[in-house]
Amino acid sequence: YQNGFVCDSWNIINWIDENYDQNKLFVNEANKNFSYFLYLWTSRQLLPVLFKIIAHEIPQVLEEEDLVYFIKTREERIKGPITKFKPFRSNHIQEFRKLISPIRKEERTLLRK
């Protein structure tokens, strides 16, 4: 919580849950802990690989100052052009599929029941 703003997805979720009594997001601590695990897994494992797959396409949907900001901040972060991942896109797609394979297998199992 900084200067009246709540930053970061997890902090926003917690703020909403703590400040709105109706329709609680977390029904118990186990639910909250599992949600936090999913948040961490998604942000640390899935999103970095997904970014490599789609980074070169994101500028096509941005306009003016958003486009400039996106390119500047992302290229600083990855230390190069956002197109640098494009030649390896199929490898990143395979990596992403491996990361989500446990969920996909569980989903198939659940659908058969």
PDB file of N, CA and C in Angstrom:
ATOM      1  N   TYR A   1       0.856  -1.175   0.000  1.00  0.00           N
ATOM      2  CA  TYR A   1       0.000   0.000   0.000  1.00  0.00           C
ATOM      3  C   TYR A   1       0.897   1.232   0.000  1.00  0.00           C
ATOM      4  N   GLN A   2       0.890   1.982  -1.101  1.00  0.00           N
ATOM      5  CA  GLN A   2       1.753   3.153  -1.220  1.00  0.00           C
ATOM      6  C   GLN A   2       0.942   4.367  -1.648  1.00  0.00           C
ATOM      7  N   ASN A   3       0.999   5.425  -0.860  1.00  0.00           N
ATOM      8  CA  ASN A   3       0.342   6.692  -1.204  1.00  0.00           C
ATOM      9  C   ASN A   3      -1.118   6.517  -1.630  1.00  0.00           C
ATOM     10  N   GLY A   4      -1.841   5.639  -0.941  1.00  0.00           N
ATOM     11  CA  GLY A   4      -3.247   5.426  -1.266  1.00  0.00           C
ATOM     12  C   GLY A   4      -3.499   4.451  -2.391  1.00  0.00           C
ATOM     13  N   PHE A   5      -2.447   3.853  -2.941  1.00  0.00           N
ATOM     14  CA  PHE A   5      -2.596   2.895  -4.033  1.00  0.00           C
ATOM     15  C   PHE A   5      -2.139   1.518  -3.571  1.00  0.00           C
ATOM     16  N   VAL A   6      -2.859   0.513  -4.002  1.00  0.00           N
ATOM     17  CA  VAL A   6      -2.464  -0.867  -3.727  1.00  0.00           C
ATOM     18  C   VAL A   6      -1.838  -1.406  -5.004  1.00  0.00           C
ATOM     19  N   CYS A   7      -0.602  -1.850  -4.905  1.00  0.00           N
ATOM     20  CA  CYS A   7       0.127  -2.338  -6.074  1.00  0.00           C
ATOM     21  C   CYS A   7       0.333  -3.845  -5.956  1.00  0.00           C
ATOM     22  N   ASP A   8       0.482  -4.510  -7.059  1.00  0.00           N
ATOM     23  CA  ASP A   8       0.732  -5.942  -7.169  1.00  0.00           C
ATOM     24  C   ASP A   8      -0.571  -6.721  -7.014  1.00  0.00           C
ATOM     25  N   SER A   9      -0.784  -7.672  -7.880  1.00  0.00           N
ATOM     26  CA  SER A   9      -2.020  -8.449  -7.907  1.00  0.00           C
ATOM     27  C   SER A   9      -2.354  -9.087  -6.572  1.00  0.00           C
ATOM     28  N   TRP A  10      -1.371  -9.709  -5.946  1.00  0.00           N
ATOM     29  CA  TRP A  10      -1.643 -10.403  -4.686  1.00  0.00           C
ATOM     30  C   TRP A  10      -2.060  -9.414  -3.599  1.00  0.00           C
ATOM     31  N   ASN A  11      -1.410  -8.277  -3.541  1.00  0.00           N
ATOM     32  CA  ASN A  11      -1.773  -7.261  -2.556  1.00  0.00           C
ATOM     33  C   ASN A  11      -3.170  -6.704  -2.823  1.00  0.00           C
ATOM     34  N   ILE A  12      -3.523  -6.562  -4.078  1.00  0.00           N
ATOM     35  CA  ILE A  12      -4.856  -6.077  -4.432  1.00  0.00           C
ATOM     36  C   ILE A  12      -5.914  -7.078  -3.989  1.00  0.00           C
ATOM     37  N   ILE A  13      -5.690  -8.342  -4.257  1.00  0.00           N
ATOM     38  CA  ILE A  13      -6.635  -9.388  -3.845  1.00  0.00           C
ATOM     39  C   ILE A  13      -6.817  -9.378  -2.337  1.00  0.00           C
ATOM     40  N   ASN A  14      -5.723  -9.293  -1.603  1.00  0.00           N
ATOM     41  CA  ASN A  14      -5.804  -9.276  -0.141  1.00  0.00           C
ATOM     42  C   ASN A  14      -6.523  -8.034   0.369  1.00  0.00           C
ATOM     43  N   TRP A  15      -6.254  -6.894  -0.242  1.00  0.00           N
ATOM     44  CA  TRP A  15      -6.917  -5.662   0.168  1.00  0.00           C
ATOM     45  C   TRP A  15      -8.424  -5.769  -0.019  1.00  0.00           C
ATOM     46  N   ILE A  16      -8.836  -6.280  -1.173  1.00  0.00           N
ATOM     47  CA  ILE A  16     -10.267  -6.459  -1.441  1.00  0.00           C
ATOM     48  C   ILE A  16     -10.877  -7.412  -0.420  1.00  0.00           C
ATOM     49  N   ASP A  17     -10.204  -8.527  -0.176  1.00  0.00           N
ATOM     50  CA  ASP A  17     -10.727  -9.508   0.768  1.00  0.00           C
ATOM     51  C   ASP A  17     -10.851  -8.933   2.180  1.00  0.00           C
ATOM     52  N   GLU A  18      -9.908  -8.106   2.569  1.00  0.00           N
ATOM     53  CA  GLU A  18      -9.912  -7.528   3.915  1.00  0.00           C
ATOM     54  C   GLU A  18     -10.903  -6.366   4.059  1.00  0.00           C
ATOM     55  N   ASN A  19     -11.214  -5.679   2.966  1.00  0.00           N
ATOM     56  CA  ASN A  19     -12.035  -4.483   3.044  1.00  0.00           C
ATOM     57  C   ASN A  19     -13.485  -4.653   2.601  1.00  0.00           C
ATOM     58  N   TYR A  20     -13.829  -5.795   2.072  1.00  0.00           N
ATOM     59  CA  TYR A  20     -15.206  -6.054   1.661  1.00  0.00           C
ATOM     60  C   TYR A  20     -15.674  -7.348   2.307  1.00  0.00           C
ATOM     61  N   ASP A  21     -16.624  -7.220   3.220  1.00  0.00           N
ATOM     62  CA  ASP A  21     -17.102  -8.378   3.974  1.00  0.00           C
ATOM     63  C   ASP A  21     -17.994  -9.303   3.153  1.00  0.00           C
ATOM     64  N   GLN A  22     -18.699  -8.752   2.193  1.00  0.00           N
ATOM     65  CA  GLN A  22     -19.565  -9.583   1.366  1.00  0.00           C
ATOM     66  C   GLN A  22     -18.736 -10.294   0.308  1.00  0.00           C
ATOM     67  N   ASN A  23     -19.122 -11.498   0.008  1.00  0.00           N
ATOM     68  CA  ASN A  23     -18.454 -12.284  -1.048  1.00  0.00           C
ATOM     69  C   ASN A  23     -16.953 -12.396  -0.833  1.00  0.00           C
ATOM     70  N   LYS A  24     -16.557 -12.949   0.277  1.00  0.00           N
ATOM     71  CA  LYS A  24     -15.134 -13.136   0.589  1.00  0.00           C
ATOM     72  C   LYS A  24     -14.449 -13.935  -0.517  1.00  0.00           C
ATOM     73  N   LEU A  25     -13.247 -13.544  -0.850  1.00  0.00           N
ATOM     74  CA  LEU A  25     -12.476 -14.263  -1.863  1.00  0.00           C
ATOM     75  C   LEU A  25     -11.886 -15.554  -1.309  1.00  0.00           C
ATOM     76  N   PHE A  26     -11.478 -15.501  -0.049  1.00  0.00           N
ATOM     77  CA  PHE A  26     -10.861 -16.660   0.585  1.00  0.00           C
ATOM     78  C   PHE A  26     -11.800 -17.187   1.668  1.00  0.00           C
ATOM     79  N   VAL A  27     -12.231 -18.442   1.528  1.00  0.00           N
ATOM     80  CA  VAL A  27     -13.159 -18.998   2.507  1.00  0.00           C
ATOM     81  C   VAL A  27     -12.455 -19.490   3.766  1.00  0.00           C
ATOM     82  N   ASN A  28     -11.147 -19.786   3.650  1.00  0.00           N
ATOM     83  CA  ASN A  28     -10.367 -20.226   4.810  1.00  0.00           C
ATOM     84  C   ASN A  28      -8.874 -20.078   4.486  1.00  0.00           C
ATOM     85  N   GLU A  29      -8.025 -20.366   5.453  1.00  0.00           N
ATOM     86  CA  GLU A  29      -6.565 -20.217   5.257  1.00  0.00           C
ATOM     87  C   GLU A  29      -6.029 -21.174   4.200  1.00  0.00           C
ATOM     88  N   ALA A  30      -6.552 -22.387   4.150  1.00  0.00           N
ATOM     89  CA  ALA A  30      -6.091 -23.349   3.134  1.00  0.00           C
ATOM     90  C   ALA A  30      -6.386 -22.817   1.737  1.00  0.00           C
ATOM     91  N   ASN A  31      -7.563 -22.258   1.562  1.00  0.00           N
ATOM     92  CA  ASN A  31      -7.945 -21.672   0.288  1.00  0.00           C
ATOM     93  C   ASN A  31      -7.024 -20.512  -0.076  1.00  0.00           C
ATOM     94  N   LYS A  32      -6.725 -19.674   0.912  1.00  0.00           N
ATOM     95  CA  LYS A  32      -5.837 -18.531   0.685  1.00  0.00           C
ATOM     96  C   LYS A  32      -4.421 -19.000   0.356  1.00  0.00           C
ATOM     97  N   ASN A  33      -3.932 -19.997   1.068  1.00  0.00           N
ATOM     98  CA  ASN A  33      -2.590 -20.517   0.818  1.00  0.00           C
ATOM     99  C   ASN A  33      -2.468 -21.135  -0.572  1.00  0.00           C
ATOM    100  N   PHE A  34      -3.489 -21.889  -0.986  1.00  0.00           N
ATOM    101  CA  PHE A  34      -3.452 -22.479  -2.323  1.00  0.00           C
ATOM    102  C   PHE A  34      -3.523 -21.390  -3.386  1.00  0.00           C
ATOM    103  N   SER A  35      -4.313 -20.370  -3.144  1.00  0.00           N
ATOM    104  CA  SER A  35      -4.393 -19.241  -4.075  1.00  0.00           C
ATOM    105  C   SER A  35      -3.046 -18.546  -4.206  1.00  0.00           C
ATOM    106  N   TYR A  36      -2.346 -18.417  -3.084  1.00  0.00           N
ATOM    107  CA  TYR A  36      -1.022 -17.784  -3.112  1.00  0.00           C
ATOM    108  C   TYR A  36      -0.034 -18.649  -3.893  1.00  0.00           C
ATOM    109  N   PHE A  37      -0.114 -19.957  -3.706  1.00  0.00           N
ATOM    110  CA  PHE A  37       0.728 -20.866  -4.487  1.00  0.00           C
ATOM    111  C   PHE A  37       0.472 -20.665  -5.979  1.00  0.00           C
ATOM    112  N   LEU A  38      -0.792 -20.617  -6.380  1.00  0.00           N
ATOM    113  CA  LEU A  38      -1.122 -20.418  -7.800  1.00  0.00           C
ATOM    114  C   LEU A  38      -0.618 -19.077  -8.313  1.00  0.00           C
ATOM    115  N   TYR A  39      -0.744 -18.055  -7.487  1.00  0.00           N
ATOM    116  CA  TYR A  39      -0.241 -16.733  -7.857  1.00  0.00           C
ATOM    117  C   TYR A  39       1.272 -16.779  -8.101  1.00  0.00           C
ATOM    118  N   LEU A  40       2.003 -17.388  -7.173  1.00  0.00           N
ATOM    119  CA  LEU A  40       3.467 -17.468  -7.320  1.00  0.00           C
ATOM    120  C   LEU A  40       3.864 -18.322  -8.516  1.00  0.00           C
ATOM    121  N   TRP A  41       3.222 -19.458  -8.676  1.00  0.00           N
ATOM    122  CA  TRP A  41       3.545 -20.349  -9.793  1.00  0.00           C
ATOM    123  C   TRP A  41       3.278 -19.656 -11.124  1.00  0.00           C
ATOM    124  N   THR A  42       2.157 -18.977 -11.197  1.00  0.00           N
ATOM    125  CA  THR A  42       1.809 -18.277 -12.431  1.00  0.00           C
ATOM    126  C   THR A  42       2.793 -17.154 -12.721  1.00  0.00           C
ATOM    127  N   SER A  43       3.064 -16.325 -11.715  1.00  0.00           N
ATOM    128  CA  SER A  43       3.917 -15.155 -11.958  1.00  0.00           C
ATOM    129  C   SER A  43       5.383 -15.511 -12.142  1.00  0.00           C
ATOM    130  N   ARG A  44       5.836 -16.578 -11.516  1.00  0.00           N
ATOM    131  CA  ARG A  44       7.267 -16.925 -11.607  1.00  0.00           C
ATOM    132  C   ARG A  44       7.589 -17.977 -12.651  1.00  0.00           C
ATOM    133  N   GLN A  45       6.640 -18.812 -12.988  1.00  0.00           N
ATOM    134  CA  GLN A  45       6.891 -19.883 -13.943  1.00  0.00           C
ATOM    135  C   GLN A  45       6.201 -19.660 -15.290  1.00  0.00           C
ATOM    136  N   LEU A  46       4.896 -19.428 -15.269  1.00  0.00           N
ATOM    137  CA  LEU A  46       4.145 -19.341 -16.520  1.00  0.00           C
ATOM    138  C   LEU A  46       4.336 -18.024 -17.264  1.00  0.00           C
ATOM    139  N   LEU A  47       4.170 -16.914 -16.556  1.00  0.00           N
ATOM    140  CA  LEU A  47       4.214 -15.619 -17.241  1.00  0.00           C
ATOM    141  C   LEU A  47       5.540 -15.300 -17.922  1.00  0.00           C
ATOM    142  N   PRO A  48       6.694 -15.626 -17.316  1.00  0.00           N
ATOM    143  CA  PRO A  48       7.944 -15.353 -18.043  1.00  0.00           C
ATOM    144  C   PRO A  48       8.043 -16.100 -19.372  1.00  0.00           C
ATOM    145  N   VAL A  49       7.577 -17.330 -19.410  1.00  0.00           N
ATOM    146  CA  VAL A  49       7.624 -18.104 -20.658  1.00  0.00           C
ATOM    147  C   VAL A  49       6.567 -17.579 -21.626  1.00  0.00           C
ATOM    148  N   LEU A  50       5.390 -17.297 -21.122  1.00  0.00           N
ATOM    149  CA  LEU A  50       4.336 -16.753 -21.968  1.00  0.00           C
ATOM    150  C   LEU A  50       4.766 -15.423 -22.582  1.00  0.00           C
ATOM    151  N   PHE A  51       5.452 -14.595 -21.810  1.00  0.00           N
ATOM    152  CA  PHE A  51       5.957 -13.329 -22.338  1.00  0.00           C
ATOM    153  C   PHE A  51       6.861 -13.572 -23.533  1.00  0.00           C
ATOM    154  N   LYS A  52       7.731 -14.566 -23.450  1.00  0.00           N
ATOM    155  CA  LYS A  52       8.642 -14.859 -24.563  1.00  0.00           C
ATOM    156  C   LYS A  52       7.875 -15.276 -25.812  1.00  0.00           C
ATOM    157  N   ILE A  53       6.713 -15.870 -25.628  1.00  0.00           N
ATOM    158  CA  ILE A  53       5.902 -16.323 -26.765  1.00  0.00           C
ATOM    159  C   ILE A  53       5.188 -15.147 -27.425  1.00  0.00           C
ATOM    160  N   ILE A  54       4.699 -14.204 -26.641  1.00  0.00           N
ATOM    161  CA  ILE A  54       3.841 -13.145 -27.202  1.00  0.00           C
ATOM    162  C   ILE A  54       4.454 -11.747 -27.204  1.00  0.00           C
ATOM    163  N   ALA A  55       5.631 -11.563 -26.638  1.00  0.00           N
ATOM    164  CA  ALA A  55       6.218 -10.219 -26.488  1.00  0.00           C
ATOM    165  C   ALA A  55       6.241  -9.426 -27.793  1.00  0.00           C
ATOM    166  N   HIS A  56       6.609 -10.080 -28.877  1.00  0.00           N
ATOM    167  CA  HIS A  56       6.726  -9.371 -30.151  1.00  0.00           C
ATOM    168  C   HIS A  56       5.372  -8.952 -30.730  1.00  0.00           C
ATOM    169  N   GLU A  57       4.279  -9.522 -30.219  1.00  0.00           N
ATOM    170  CA  GLU A  57       2.948  -9.192 -30.724  1.00  0.00           C
ATOM    171  C   GLU A  57       2.255  -8.092 -29.920  1.00  0.00           C
ATOM    172  N   ILE A  58       2.671  -7.892 -28.689  1.00  0.00           N
ATOM    173  CA  ILE A  58       2.002  -6.928 -27.810  1.00  0.00           C
ATOM    174  C   ILE A  58       2.002  -5.502 -28.378  1.00  0.00           C
ATOM    175  N   PRO A  59       3.100  -5.021 -28.972  1.00  0.00           N
ATOM    176  CA  PRO A  59       3.076  -3.650 -29.512  1.00  0.00           C
ATOM    177  C   PRO A  59       1.996  -3.414 -30.561  1.00  0.00           C
ATOM    178  N   GLN A  60       1.531  -4.460 -31.209  1.00  0.00           N
ATOM    179  CA  GLN A  60       0.504  -4.306 -32.251  1.00  0.00           C
ATOM    180  C   GLN A  60      -0.841  -3.852 -31.688  1.00  0.00           C
ATOM    181  N   VAL A  61      -1.052  -4.028 -30.378  1.00  0.00           N
ATOM    182  CA  VAL A  61      -2.331  -3.639 -29.789  1.00  0.00           C
ATOM    183  C   VAL A  61      -2.214  -2.402 -28.893  1.00  0.00           C
ATOM    184  N   LEU A  62      -1.041  -1.798 -28.863  1.00  0.00           N
ATOM    185  CA  LEU A  62      -0.820  -0.613 -28.027  1.00  0.00           C
ATOM    186  C   LEU A  62      -0.795   0.644 -28.890  1.00  0.00           C
ATOM    187  N   GLU A  63      -1.074   1.754 -28.239  1.00  0.00           N
ATOM    188  CA  GLU A  63      -1.063   3.036 -28.935  1.00  0.00           C
ATOM    189  C   GLU A  63      -0.109   4.000 -28.254  1.00  0.00           C
ATOM    190  N   GLU A  64       0.445   4.883 -29.011  1.00  0.00           N
ATOM    191  CA  GLU A  64       1.288   6.010 -28.628  1.00  0.00           C
ATOM    192  C   GLU A  64       2.089   5.839 -27.342  1.00  0.00           C
ATOM    193  N   GLU A  65       1.687   6.549 -26.282  1.00  0.00           N
ATOM    194  CA  GLU A  65       2.514   6.550 -25.072  1.00  0.00           C
ATOM    195  C   GLU A  65       2.562   5.178 -24.407  1.00  0.00           C
ATOM    196  N   ASP A  66       1.504   4.375 -24.535  1.00  0.00           N
ATOM    197  CA  ASP A  66       1.542   3.017 -23.987  1.00  0.00           C
ATOM    198  C   ASP A  66       2.570   2.177 -24.737  1.00  0.00           C
ATOM    199  N   LEU A  67       2.617   2.345 -26.043  1.00  0.00           N
ATOM    200  CA  LEU A  67       3.567   1.615 -26.868  1.00  0.00           C
ATOM    201  C   LEU A  67       5.000   1.996 -26.505  1.00  0.00           C
ATOM    202  N   VAL A  68       5.264   3.280 -26.394  1.00  0.00           N
ATOM    203  CA  VAL A  68       6.601   3.758 -26.037  1.00  0.00           C
ATOM    204  C   VAL A  68       7.008   3.230 -24.665  1.00  0.00           C
ATOM    205  N   TYR A  69       6.095   3.333 -23.694  1.00  0.00           N
ATOM    206  CA  TYR A  69       6.372   2.862 -22.334  1.00  0.00           C
ATOM    207  C   TYR A  69       6.648   1.356 -22.320  1.00  0.00           C
ATOM    208  N   PHE A  70       5.800   0.590 -22.999  1.00  0.00           N
ATOM    209  CA  PHE A  70       5.958  -0.858 -23.028  1.00  0.00           C
ATOM    210  C   PHE A  70       7.317  -1.248 -23.591  1.00  0.00           C
ATOM    211  N   ILE A  71       7.645  -0.737 -24.747  1.00  0.00           N
ATOM    212  CA  ILE A  71       8.900  -1.113 -25.391  1.00  0.00           C
ATOM    213  C   ILE A  71      10.096  -0.702 -24.527  1.00  0.00           C
ATOM    214  N   LYS A  72      10.084   0.519 -24.025  1.00  0.00           N
ATOM    215  CA  LYS A  72      11.203   1.008 -23.217  1.00  0.00           C
ATOM    216  C   LYS A  72      11.405   0.153 -21.965  1.00  0.00           C
ATOM    217  N   THR A  73      10.345  -0.071 -21.211  1.00  0.00           N
ATOM    218  CA  THR A  73      10.488  -0.794 -19.939  1.00  0.00           C
ATOM    219  C   THR A  73      10.799  -2.264 -20.145  1.00  0.00           C
ATOM    220  N   ARG A  74      10.202  -2.883 -21.139  1.00  0.00           N
ATOM    221  CA  ARG A  74      10.451  -4.314 -21.356  1.00  0.00           C
ATOM    222  C   ARG A  74      11.836  -4.566 -21.938  1.00  0.00           C
ATOM    223  N   GLU A  75      12.263  -3.716 -22.851  1.00  0.00           N
ATOM    224  CA  GLU A  75      13.585  -3.908 -23.438  1.00  0.00           C
ATOM    225  C   GLU A  75      14.682  -3.651 -22.415  1.00  0.00           C
ATOM    226  N   GLU A  76      14.443  -2.744 -21.482  1.00  0.00           N
ATOM    227  CA  GLU A  76      15.403  -2.555 -20.379  1.00  0.00           C
ATOM    228  C   GLU A  76      15.464  -3.801 -19.514  1.00  0.00           C
ATOM    229  N   ARG A  77      14.297  -4.366 -19.232  1.00  0.00           N
ATOM    230  CA  ARG A  77      14.210  -5.536 -18.362  1.00  0.00           C
ATOM    231  C   ARG A  77      14.872  -6.768 -18.983  1.00  0.00           C
ATOM    232  N   ILE A  78      14.666  -6.974 -20.286  1.00  0.00           N
ATOM    233  CA  ILE A  78      15.208  -8.176 -20.934  1.00  0.00           C
ATOM    234  C   ILE A  78      16.560  -7.912 -21.601  1.00  0.00           C
ATOM    235  N   LYS A  79      17.031  -6.682 -21.497  1.00  0.00           N
ATOM    236  CA  LYS A  79      18.337  -6.292 -22.040  1.00  0.00           C
ATOM    237  C   LYS A  79      18.466  -6.608 -23.536  1.00  0.00           C
ATOM    238  N   GLY A  80      17.494  -6.143 -24.279  1.00  0.00           N
ATOM    239  CA  GLY A  80      17.513  -6.341 -25.723  1.00  0.00           C
ATOM    240  C   GLY A  80      16.149  -6.054 -26.317  1.00  0.00           C
ATOM    241  N   PRO A  81      16.027  -6.213 -27.626  1.00  0.00           N
ATOM    242  CA  PRO A  81      14.749  -5.938 -28.294  1.00  0.00           C
ATOM    243  C   PRO A  81      13.695  -6.989 -27.938  1.00  0.00           C
ATOM    244  N   ILE A  82      12.433  -6.576 -27.911  1.00  0.00           N
ATOM    245  CA  ILE A  82      11.382  -7.535 -27.573  1.00  0.00           C
ATOM    246  C   ILE A  82      11.213  -8.605 -28.642  1.00  0.00           C
ATOM    247  N   THR A  83      11.802  -8.407 -29.784  1.00  0.00           N
ATOM    248  CA  THR A  83      11.740  -9.407 -30.854  1.00  0.00           C
ATOM    249  C   THR A  83      12.787 -10.508 -30.692  1.00  0.00           C
ATOM    250  N   LYS A  84      13.645 -10.397 -29.681  1.00  0.00           N
ATOM    251  CA  LYS A  84      14.752 -11.360 -29.556  1.00  0.00           C
ATOM    252  C   LYS A  84      14.276 -12.781 -29.264  1.00  0.00           C
ATOM    253  N   PHE A  85      13.050 -12.937 -28.748  1.00  0.00           N
ATOM    254  CA  PHE A  85      12.543 -14.272 -28.436  1.00  0.00           C
ATOM    255  C   PHE A  85      11.841 -14.931 -29.626  1.00  0.00           C
ATOM    256  N   LYS A  86      11.481 -14.130 -30.629  1.00  0.00           N
ATOM    257  CA  LYS A  86      10.680 -14.619 -31.756  1.00  0.00           C
ATOM    258  C   LYS A  86      11.278 -15.844 -32.462  1.00  0.00           C
ATOM    259  N   PRO A  87      12.578 -15.882 -32.736  1.00  0.00           N
ATOM    260  CA  PRO A  87      13.127 -17.063 -33.421  1.00  0.00           C
ATOM    261  C   PRO A  87      13.009 -18.361 -32.593  1.00  0.00           C
ATOM    262  N   PHE A  88      12.806 -18.233 -31.311  1.00  0.00           N
ATOM    263  CA  PHE A  88      12.753 -19.398 -30.431  1.00  0.00           C
ATOM    264  C   PHE A  88      11.332 -19.679 -29.936  1.00  0.00           C
ATOM    265  N   ARG A  89      10.372 -19.082 -30.604  1.00  0.00           N
ATOM    266  CA  ARG A  89       8.973 -19.165 -30.166  1.00  0.00           C
ATOM    267  C   ARG A  89       8.494 -20.609 -30.018  1.00  0.00           C
ATOM    268  N   SER A  90       8.790 -21.460 -30.968  1.00  0.00           N
ATOM    269  CA  SER A  90       8.316 -22.853 -30.876  1.00  0.00           C
ATOM    270  C   SER A  90       8.924 -23.566 -29.666  1.00  0.00           C
ATOM    271  N   ASN A  91      10.173 -23.258 -29.331  1.00  0.00           N
ATOM    272  CA  ASN A  91      10.790 -23.838 -28.133  1.00  0.00           C
ATOM    273  C   ASN A  91      10.076 -23.358 -26.870  1.00  0.00           C
ATOM    274  N   HIS A  92       9.719 -22.078 -26.845  1.00  0.00           N
ATOM    275  CA  HIS A  92       9.031 -21.523 -25.679  1.00  0.00           C
ATOM    276  C   HIS A  92       7.617 -22.097 -25.551  1.00  0.00           C
ATOM    277  N   ILE A  93       6.979 -22.343 -26.677  1.00  0.00           N
ATOM    278  CA  ILE A  93       5.648 -22.975 -26.641  1.00  0.00           C
ATOM    279  C   ILE A  93       5.763 -24.376 -26.055  1.00  0.00           C
ATOM    280  N   GLN A  94       6.780 -25.133 -26.458  1.00  0.00           N
ATOM    281  CA  GLN A  94       6.994 -26.472 -25.883  1.00  0.00           C
ATOM    282  C   GLN A  94       7.268 -26.385 -24.384  1.00  0.00           C
ATOM    283  N   GLU A  95       8.075 -25.400 -23.984  1.00  0.00           N
ATOM    284  CA  GLU A  95       8.374 -25.206 -22.571  1.00  0.00           C
ATOM    285  C   GLU A  95       7.097 -24.879 -21.791  1.00  0.00           C
ATOM    286  N   PHE A  96       6.261 -24.023 -22.349  1.00  0.00           N
ATOM    287  CA  PHE A  96       5.004 -23.659 -21.710  1.00  0.00           C
ATOM    288  C   PHE A  96       4.101 -24.888 -21.569  1.00  0.00           C
ATOM    289  N   ARG A  97       4.016 -25.692 -22.603  1.00  0.00           N
ATOM    290  CA  ARG A  97       3.185 -26.906 -22.553  1.00  0.00           C
ATOM    291  C   ARG A  97       3.673 -27.867 -21.467  1.00  0.00           C
ATOM    292  N   LYS A  98       4.992 -27.972 -21.311  1.00  0.00           N
ATOM    293  CA  LYS A  98       5.530 -28.822 -20.237  1.00  0.00           C
ATOM    294  C   LYS A  98       5.135 -28.286 -18.870  1.00  0.00           C
ATOM    295  N   LEU A  99       5.194 -26.968 -18.716  1.00  0.00           N
ATOM    296  CA  LEU A  99       4.846 -26.360 -17.436  1.00  0.00           C
ATOM    297  C   LEU A  99       3.385 -26.609 -17.054  1.00  0.00           C
ATOM    298  N   ILE A 100       2.502 -26.593 -18.035  1.00  0.00           N
ATOM    299  CA  ILE A 100       1.080 -26.771 -17.719  1.00  0.00           C
ATOM    300  C   ILE A 100       0.616 -28.216 -17.844  1.00  0.00           C
ATOM    301  N   SER A 101       1.504 -29.111 -18.232  1.00  0.00           N
ATOM    302  CA  SER A 101       1.087 -30.505 -18.430  1.00  0.00           C
ATOM    303  C   SER A 101       0.472 -31.151 -17.185  1.00  0.00           C
ATOM    304  N   PRO A 102       0.957 -30.898 -15.972  1.00  0.00           N
ATOM    305  CA  PRO A 102       0.287 -31.520 -14.813  1.00  0.00           C
ATOM    306  C   PRO A 102      -1.178 -31.098 -14.684  1.00  0.00           C
ATOM    307  N   ILE A 103      -1.465 -29.865 -15.013  1.00  0.00           N
ATOM    308  CA  ILE A 103      -2.849 -29.382 -14.944  1.00  0.00           C
ATOM    309  C   ILE A 103      -3.673 -30.007 -16.060  1.00  0.00           C
ATOM    310  N   ARG A 104      -3.102 -30.104 -17.211  1.00  0.00           N
ATOM    311  CA  ARG A 104      -3.825 -30.670 -18.346  1.00  0.00           C
ATOM    312  C   ARG A 104      -4.152 -32.136 -18.101  1.00  0.00           C
ATOM    313  N   LYS A 105      -3.242 -32.892 -17.524  1.00  0.00           N
ATOM    314  CA  LYS A 105      -3.503 -34.303 -17.233  1.00  0.00           C
ATOM    315  C   LYS A 105      -4.601 -34.435 -16.196  1.00  0.00           C
ATOM    316  N   GLU A 106      -4.573 -33.604 -15.173  1.00  0.00           N
ATOM    317  CA  GLU A 106      -5.601 -33.631 -14.130  1.00  0.00           C
ATOM    318  C   GLU A 106      -6.949 -33.270 -14.725  1.00  0.00           C
ATOM    319  N   GLU A 107      -6.958 -32.301 -15.610  1.00  0.00           N
ATOM    320  CA  GLU A 107      -8.204 -31.882 -16.239  1.00  0.00           C
ATOM    321  C   GLU A 107      -8.812 -33.039 -17.020  1.00  0.00           C
ATOM    322  N   ARG A 108      -8.004 -33.769 -17.767  1.00  0.00           N
ATOM    323  CA  ARG A 108      -8.504 -34.912 -18.535  1.00  0.00           C
ATOM    324  C   ARG A 108      -9.069 -35.981 -17.613  1.00  0.00           C
ATOM    325  N   THR A 109      -8.391 -36.212 -16.490  1.00  0.00           N
ATOM    326  CA  THR A 109      -8.860 -37.204 -15.511  1.00  0.00           C
ATOM    327  C   THR A 109     -10.225 -36.794 -14.957  1.00  0.00           C
ATOM    328  N   LEU A 110     -10.349 -35.537 -14.595  1.00  0.00           N
ATOM    329  CA  LEU A 110     -11.609 -35.055 -14.039  1.00  0.00           C
ATOM    330  C   LEU A 110     -12.745 -35.133 -15.051  1.00  0.00           C
ATOM    331  N   LEU A 111     -12.442 -34.885 -16.303  1.00  0.00           N
ATOM    332  CA  LEU A 111     -13.492 -34.914 -17.333  1.00  0.00           C
ATOM    333  C   LEU A 111     -14.011 -36.326 -17.580  1.00  0.00           C
ATOM    334  N   ARG A 112     -13.179 -37.342 -17.357  1.00  0.00           N
ATOM    335  CA  ARG A 112     -13.590 -38.723 -17.577  1.00  0.00           C
ATOM    336  C   ARG A 112     -14.537 -39.227 -16.502  1.00  0.00           C
ATOM    337  N   LYS A 113     -14.523 -38.619 -15.339  1.00  0.00           N
ATOM    338  CA  LYS A 113     -15.341 -39.103 -14.214  1.00  0.00           C
ATOM    339  C   LYS A 113     -16.787 -38.740 -14.355  1.00  0.00           C
TER     340      LYS A 113
END
